Short mmCIF file of C-alpha atoms in Angstrom, two decimals:
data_model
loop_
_atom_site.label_atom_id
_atom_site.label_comp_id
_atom_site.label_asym_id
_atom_site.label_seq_id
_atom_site.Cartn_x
_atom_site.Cartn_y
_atom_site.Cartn_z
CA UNK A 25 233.37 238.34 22.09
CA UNK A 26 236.16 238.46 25.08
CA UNK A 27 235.33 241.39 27.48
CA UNK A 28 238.42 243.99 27.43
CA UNK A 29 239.91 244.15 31.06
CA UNK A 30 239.30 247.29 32.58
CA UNK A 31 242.14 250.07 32.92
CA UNK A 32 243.13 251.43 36.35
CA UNK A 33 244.42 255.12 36.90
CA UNK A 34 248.20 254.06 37.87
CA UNK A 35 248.28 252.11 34.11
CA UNK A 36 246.65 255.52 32.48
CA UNK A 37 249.52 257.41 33.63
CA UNK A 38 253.19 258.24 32.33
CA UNK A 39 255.73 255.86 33.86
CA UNK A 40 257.68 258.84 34.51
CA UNK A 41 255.35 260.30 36.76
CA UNK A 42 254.39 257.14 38.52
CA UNK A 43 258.85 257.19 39.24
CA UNK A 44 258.62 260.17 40.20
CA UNK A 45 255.85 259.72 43.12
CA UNK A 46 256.97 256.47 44.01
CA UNK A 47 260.52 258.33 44.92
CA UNK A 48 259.31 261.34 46.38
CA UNK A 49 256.78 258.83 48.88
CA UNK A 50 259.78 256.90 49.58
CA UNK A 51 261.93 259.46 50.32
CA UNK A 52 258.84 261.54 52.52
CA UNK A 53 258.92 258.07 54.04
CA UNK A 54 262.54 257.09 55.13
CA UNK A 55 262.58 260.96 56.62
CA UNK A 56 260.38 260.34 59.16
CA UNK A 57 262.06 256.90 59.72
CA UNK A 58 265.33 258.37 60.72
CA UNK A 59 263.86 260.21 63.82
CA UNK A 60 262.89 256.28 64.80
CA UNK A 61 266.30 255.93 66.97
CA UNK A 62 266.58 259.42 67.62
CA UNK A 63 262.90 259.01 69.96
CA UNK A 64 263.45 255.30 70.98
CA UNK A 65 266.55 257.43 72.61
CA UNK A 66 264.78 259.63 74.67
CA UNK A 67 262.55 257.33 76.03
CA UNK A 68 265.16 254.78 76.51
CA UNK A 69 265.57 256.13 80.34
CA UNK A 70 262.19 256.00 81.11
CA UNK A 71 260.43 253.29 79.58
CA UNK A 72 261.71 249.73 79.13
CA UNK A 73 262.47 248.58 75.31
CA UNK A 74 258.76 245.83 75.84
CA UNK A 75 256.81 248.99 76.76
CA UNK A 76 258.56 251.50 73.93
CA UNK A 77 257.48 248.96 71.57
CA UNK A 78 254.04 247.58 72.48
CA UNK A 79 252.71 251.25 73.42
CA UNK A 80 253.64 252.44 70.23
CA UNK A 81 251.99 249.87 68.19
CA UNK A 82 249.05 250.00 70.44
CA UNK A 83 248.36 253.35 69.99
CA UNK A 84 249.23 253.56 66.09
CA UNK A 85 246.30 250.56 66.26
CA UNK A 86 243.82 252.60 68.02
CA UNK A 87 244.32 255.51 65.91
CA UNK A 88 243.96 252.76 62.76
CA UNK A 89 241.18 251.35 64.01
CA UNK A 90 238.68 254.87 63.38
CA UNK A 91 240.19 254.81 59.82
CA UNK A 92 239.52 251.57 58.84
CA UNK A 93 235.65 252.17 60.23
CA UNK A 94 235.20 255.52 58.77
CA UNK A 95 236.47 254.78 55.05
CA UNK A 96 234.31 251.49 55.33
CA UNK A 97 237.46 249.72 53.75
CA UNK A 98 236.58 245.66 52.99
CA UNK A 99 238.22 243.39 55.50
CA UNK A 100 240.81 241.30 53.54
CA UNK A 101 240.53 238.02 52.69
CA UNK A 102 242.27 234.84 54.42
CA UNK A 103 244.77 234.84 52.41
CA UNK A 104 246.02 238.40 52.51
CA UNK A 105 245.43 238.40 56.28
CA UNK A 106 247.85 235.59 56.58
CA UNK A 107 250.32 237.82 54.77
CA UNK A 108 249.23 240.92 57.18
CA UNK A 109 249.84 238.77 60.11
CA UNK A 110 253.10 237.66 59.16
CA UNK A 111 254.16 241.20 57.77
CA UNK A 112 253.26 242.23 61.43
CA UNK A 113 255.86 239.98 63.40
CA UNK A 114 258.59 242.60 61.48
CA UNK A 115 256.98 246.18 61.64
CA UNK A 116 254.47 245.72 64.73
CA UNK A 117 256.10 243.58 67.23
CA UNK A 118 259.80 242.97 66.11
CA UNK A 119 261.44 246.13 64.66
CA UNK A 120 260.10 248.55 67.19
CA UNK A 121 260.67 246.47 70.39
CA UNK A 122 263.70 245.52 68.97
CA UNK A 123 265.33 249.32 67.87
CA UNK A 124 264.23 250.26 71.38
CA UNK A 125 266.57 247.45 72.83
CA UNK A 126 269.56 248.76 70.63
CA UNK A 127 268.43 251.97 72.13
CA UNK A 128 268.92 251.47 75.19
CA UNK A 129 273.02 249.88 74.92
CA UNK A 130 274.29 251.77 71.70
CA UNK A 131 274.24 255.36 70.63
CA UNK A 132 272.40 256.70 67.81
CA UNK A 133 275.03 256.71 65.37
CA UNK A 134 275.91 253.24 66.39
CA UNK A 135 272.46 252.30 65.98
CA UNK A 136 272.60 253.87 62.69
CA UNK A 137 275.61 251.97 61.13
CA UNK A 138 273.47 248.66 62.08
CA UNK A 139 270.49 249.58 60.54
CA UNK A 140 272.64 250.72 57.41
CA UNK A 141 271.62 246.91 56.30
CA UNK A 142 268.00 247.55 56.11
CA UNK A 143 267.80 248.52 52.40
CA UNK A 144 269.92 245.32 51.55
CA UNK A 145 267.11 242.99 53.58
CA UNK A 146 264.32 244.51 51.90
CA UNK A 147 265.95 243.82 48.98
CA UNK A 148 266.95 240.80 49.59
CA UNK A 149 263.15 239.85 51.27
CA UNK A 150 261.68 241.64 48.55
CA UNK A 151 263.43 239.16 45.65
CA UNK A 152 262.25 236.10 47.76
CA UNK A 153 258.44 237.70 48.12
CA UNK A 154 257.90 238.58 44.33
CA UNK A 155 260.14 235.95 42.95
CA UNK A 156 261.83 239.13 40.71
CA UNK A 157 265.80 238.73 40.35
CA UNK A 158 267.44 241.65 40.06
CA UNK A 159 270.65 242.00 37.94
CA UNK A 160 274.22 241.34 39.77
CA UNK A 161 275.06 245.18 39.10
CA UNK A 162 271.77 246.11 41.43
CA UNK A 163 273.76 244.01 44.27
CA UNK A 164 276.88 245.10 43.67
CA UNK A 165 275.60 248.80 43.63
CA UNK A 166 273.48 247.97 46.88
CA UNK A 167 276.31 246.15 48.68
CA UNK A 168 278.50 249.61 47.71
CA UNK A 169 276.05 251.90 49.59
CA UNK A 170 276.00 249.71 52.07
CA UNK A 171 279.76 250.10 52.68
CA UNK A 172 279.75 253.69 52.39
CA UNK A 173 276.68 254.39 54.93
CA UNK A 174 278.07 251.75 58.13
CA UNK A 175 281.33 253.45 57.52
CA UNK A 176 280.08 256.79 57.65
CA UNK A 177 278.24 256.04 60.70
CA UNK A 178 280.96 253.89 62.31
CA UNK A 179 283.23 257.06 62.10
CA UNK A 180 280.71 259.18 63.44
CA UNK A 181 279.77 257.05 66.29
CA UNK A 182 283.54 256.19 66.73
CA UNK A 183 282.31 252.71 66.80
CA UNK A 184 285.49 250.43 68.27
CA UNK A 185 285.38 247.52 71.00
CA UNK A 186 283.90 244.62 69.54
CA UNK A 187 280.21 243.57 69.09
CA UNK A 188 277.73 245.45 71.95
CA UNK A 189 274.81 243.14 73.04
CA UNK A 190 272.63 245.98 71.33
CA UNK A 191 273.78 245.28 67.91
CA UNK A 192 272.34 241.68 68.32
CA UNK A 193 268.97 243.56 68.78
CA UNK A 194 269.25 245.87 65.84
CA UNK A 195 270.58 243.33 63.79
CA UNK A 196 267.31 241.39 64.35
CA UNK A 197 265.30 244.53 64.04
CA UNK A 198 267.05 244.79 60.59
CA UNK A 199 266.05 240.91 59.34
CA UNK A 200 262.22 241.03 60.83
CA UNK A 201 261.97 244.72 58.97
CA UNK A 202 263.09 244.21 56.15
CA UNK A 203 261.03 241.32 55.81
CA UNK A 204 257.85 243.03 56.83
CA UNK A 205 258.54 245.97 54.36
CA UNK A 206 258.93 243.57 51.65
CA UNK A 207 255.68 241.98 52.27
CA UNK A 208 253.68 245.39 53.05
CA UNK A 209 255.16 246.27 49.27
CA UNK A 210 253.99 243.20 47.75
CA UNK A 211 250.32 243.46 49.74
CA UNK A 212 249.89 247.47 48.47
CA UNK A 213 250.04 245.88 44.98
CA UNK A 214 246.28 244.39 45.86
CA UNK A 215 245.42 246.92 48.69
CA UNK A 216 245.98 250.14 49.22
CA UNK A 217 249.08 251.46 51.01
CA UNK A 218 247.37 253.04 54.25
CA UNK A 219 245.05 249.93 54.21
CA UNK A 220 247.81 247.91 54.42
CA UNK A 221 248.89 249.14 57.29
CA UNK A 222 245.75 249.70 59.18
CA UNK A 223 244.88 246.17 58.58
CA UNK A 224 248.02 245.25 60.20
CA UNK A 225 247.59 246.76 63.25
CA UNK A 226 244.21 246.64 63.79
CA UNK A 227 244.47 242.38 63.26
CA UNK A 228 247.41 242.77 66.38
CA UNK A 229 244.68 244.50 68.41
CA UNK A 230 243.48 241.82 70.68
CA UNK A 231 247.19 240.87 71.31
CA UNK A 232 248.66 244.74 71.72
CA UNK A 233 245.64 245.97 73.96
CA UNK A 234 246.40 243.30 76.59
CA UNK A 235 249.96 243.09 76.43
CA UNK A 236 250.45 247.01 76.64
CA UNK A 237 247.90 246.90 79.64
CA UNK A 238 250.00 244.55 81.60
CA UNK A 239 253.26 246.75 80.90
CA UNK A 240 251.76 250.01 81.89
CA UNK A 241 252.62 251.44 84.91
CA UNK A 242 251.55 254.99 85.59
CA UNK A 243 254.96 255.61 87.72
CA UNK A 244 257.10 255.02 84.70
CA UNK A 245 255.15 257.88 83.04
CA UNK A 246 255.76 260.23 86.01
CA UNK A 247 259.13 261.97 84.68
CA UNK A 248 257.74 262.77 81.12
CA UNK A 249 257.94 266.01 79.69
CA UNK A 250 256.76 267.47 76.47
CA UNK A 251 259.80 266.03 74.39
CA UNK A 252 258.82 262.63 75.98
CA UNK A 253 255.05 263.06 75.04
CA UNK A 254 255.94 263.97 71.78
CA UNK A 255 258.91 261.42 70.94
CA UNK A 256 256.17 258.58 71.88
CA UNK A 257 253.57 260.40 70.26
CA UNK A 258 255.41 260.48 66.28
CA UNK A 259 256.74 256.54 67.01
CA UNK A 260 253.24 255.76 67.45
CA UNK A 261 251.01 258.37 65.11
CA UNK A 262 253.98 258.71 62.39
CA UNK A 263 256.51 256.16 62.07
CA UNK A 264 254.11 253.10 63.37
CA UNK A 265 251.41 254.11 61.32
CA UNK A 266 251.40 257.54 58.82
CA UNK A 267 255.15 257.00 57.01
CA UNK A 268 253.72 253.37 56.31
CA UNK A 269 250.47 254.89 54.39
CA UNK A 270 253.51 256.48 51.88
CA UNK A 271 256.15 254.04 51.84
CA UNK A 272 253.93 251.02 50.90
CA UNK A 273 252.48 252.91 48.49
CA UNK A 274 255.99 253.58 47.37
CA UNK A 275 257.08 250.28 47.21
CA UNK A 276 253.87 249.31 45.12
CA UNK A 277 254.66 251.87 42.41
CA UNK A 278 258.58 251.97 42.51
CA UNK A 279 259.14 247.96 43.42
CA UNK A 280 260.52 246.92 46.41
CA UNK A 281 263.82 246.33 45.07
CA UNK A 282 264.24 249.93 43.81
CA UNK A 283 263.06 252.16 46.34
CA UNK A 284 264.17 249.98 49.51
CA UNK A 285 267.61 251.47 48.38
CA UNK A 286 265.92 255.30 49.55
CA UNK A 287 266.69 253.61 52.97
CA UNK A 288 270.51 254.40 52.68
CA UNK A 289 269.84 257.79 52.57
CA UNK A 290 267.91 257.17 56.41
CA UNK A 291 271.46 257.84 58.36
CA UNK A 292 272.20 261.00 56.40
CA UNK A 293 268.35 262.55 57.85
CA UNK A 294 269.28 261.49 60.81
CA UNK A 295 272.92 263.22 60.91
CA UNK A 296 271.32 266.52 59.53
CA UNK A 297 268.44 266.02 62.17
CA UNK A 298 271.24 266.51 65.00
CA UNK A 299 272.41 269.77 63.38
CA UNK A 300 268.84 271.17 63.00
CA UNK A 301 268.00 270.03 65.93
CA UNK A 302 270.72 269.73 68.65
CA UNK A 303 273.49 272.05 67.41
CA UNK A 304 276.15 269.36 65.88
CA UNK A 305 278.63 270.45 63.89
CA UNK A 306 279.22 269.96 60.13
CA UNK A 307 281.30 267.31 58.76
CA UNK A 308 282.09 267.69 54.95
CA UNK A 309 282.40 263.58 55.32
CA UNK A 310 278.98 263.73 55.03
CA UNK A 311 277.88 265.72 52.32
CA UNK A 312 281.36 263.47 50.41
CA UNK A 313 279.64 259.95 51.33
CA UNK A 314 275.87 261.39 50.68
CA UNK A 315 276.28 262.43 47.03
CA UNK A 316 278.87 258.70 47.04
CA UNK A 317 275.53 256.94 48.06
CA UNK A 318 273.23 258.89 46.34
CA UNK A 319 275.25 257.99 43.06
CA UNK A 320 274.90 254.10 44.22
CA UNK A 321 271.55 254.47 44.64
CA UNK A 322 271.19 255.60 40.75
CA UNK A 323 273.26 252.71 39.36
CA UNK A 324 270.86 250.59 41.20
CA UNK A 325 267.74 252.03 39.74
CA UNK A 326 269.52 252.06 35.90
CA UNK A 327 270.54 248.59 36.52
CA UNK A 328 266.85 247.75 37.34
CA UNK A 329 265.70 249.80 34.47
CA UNK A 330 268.02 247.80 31.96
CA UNK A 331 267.00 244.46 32.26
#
């Protein structure tokens, strides 16, 4: 007799609820993203874009490191390392050296019409990973809320003047993450989420440590305050390592495809972040181009759904 595969959880449940916490992760997720430029900002005059990077993935590995050991979780094996290794080049080395460069020759809002691409990358990275080809209307409907986030955040930024040398950087930031999301998605369909994270840090230890140790200076630490502290504090303990334990786990129940387009949303956080936060004022524009996106962002999924 042939022995019955066993049954995990995630195939015991309703589809609908495994949609509905795949979106809410996501969205959890691409909230704390947005505050990504907002902090490489503020410690843009103080630290160079090498150090904003490397000490935040340092420290997001040490704090990895004690989770890894504690939950006893089983190193990977060679192959997934591989994977982990190259997943790192985007999310632990290239995206947040790379924002912190933008950071440090565009605004924010500039910064935020660049990294309006993201969603269409890990899309895009996410179709070459899994070898799953989505239906034209999913690209059209992605390509649409592309369009309508850079031009919301062009107007806001009052972008104008050409190409700035930091839109090279984001523009790299945008290929090297999207291509490490779309791999930490396709790992958290044999790992867990926070695992795959972890892993990927922790592996980058031996490289980070030393690196970060050669670009630390205690001088360059002499004008922080407590909004310093704490803007280097959630890059490393929140956006480097903690909004990856949700958004891979995201991508592994929603597929990559799907919820990368949550990231659209990311500029419109970041927008009501500076009203919350530093007193801007309202623009009806907005809330018009949110629900516009929001609406792509359903096509996409229905288009997905359909096939």
């Amino acid at each position: 007799m042939s022995q019955m595969k066993p049954v995990s959880q995630l195939q015991l449940r309703p589809a609908a609820s495994v949609e509905v916490e795949a979106y809410l992760l996501g969205a959890m997720s691409v909230a704390a993203f947005a505050l990504t430029l907002p902090c490489a900002k503020i410690l843009a005059g103080h630290l160079s874009a090498m150090q904003i990077g490397l000490f935040r993935s340092m420290l997001a590995a040490l704090a990895a490191l004690p989770i890894l050991y504690f939950t006893r979780s089983a190193c990977p094996n060679v192959s997934q390392i591989k994977r982990l290794l190259l997943m790192s080049l985007g999310v632990v080395y290239g995206f947040p050296i790379l924002t912190a460069v933008g950071m440090q020759h565009v605004p924010v809002g500039h910064g935020g019409a660049v990294l309006a691409a993201l969603p269409l990358a890990t899309a895009i990275f996410g179709t070459l990973i899994t070898k799953d080809r989505p239906p034209l209307l999913f690209w059209l409907a992605s390509i649409a809320g592309f369009v309508a986030v850079a031009v919301f955040a062009a107007i806001r930024s009052d972008m104008g003047g050409g190409i700035y040398l930091g839109d090279l950087a984001l523009l790299g930031a945008v290929v090297l993450a999207g291509y490490g999301y779309a791999q930490g998605g396709a790992l958290s369909k044999e790992m867990k989420g926070w695992e795959v994270m972890c892993w990927a840090l922790v592996l980058n230890l031996p490289v980070l440590l030393p690196l970060a140790l050669l670009n630390f200076n205690v001088a360059d630490f002499s004008g922080f305050g407590a909004v310093q502290w704490g803007a280097l504090a959630f890059l490393a303990f929140v956006n480097s390592l903690l909004a990856f334990f949700s958004w891979n786990r995201a991508l592994a129940l929603g597929g990559i495809q799907r919820i990368s387009q949550l990231q659209f949303l990311q500029p419109f956080f970041t927008y009501s972040y500076s009203i919350i936060l530093m007193g801007e004022t309202f623009d009806p524009l907005a809330l018009f181009i949110c629900i516009a996106v929001i609406t792509f962002v359903v096509v996409s999924k229905r288009a997905l759904v359909k096939r």
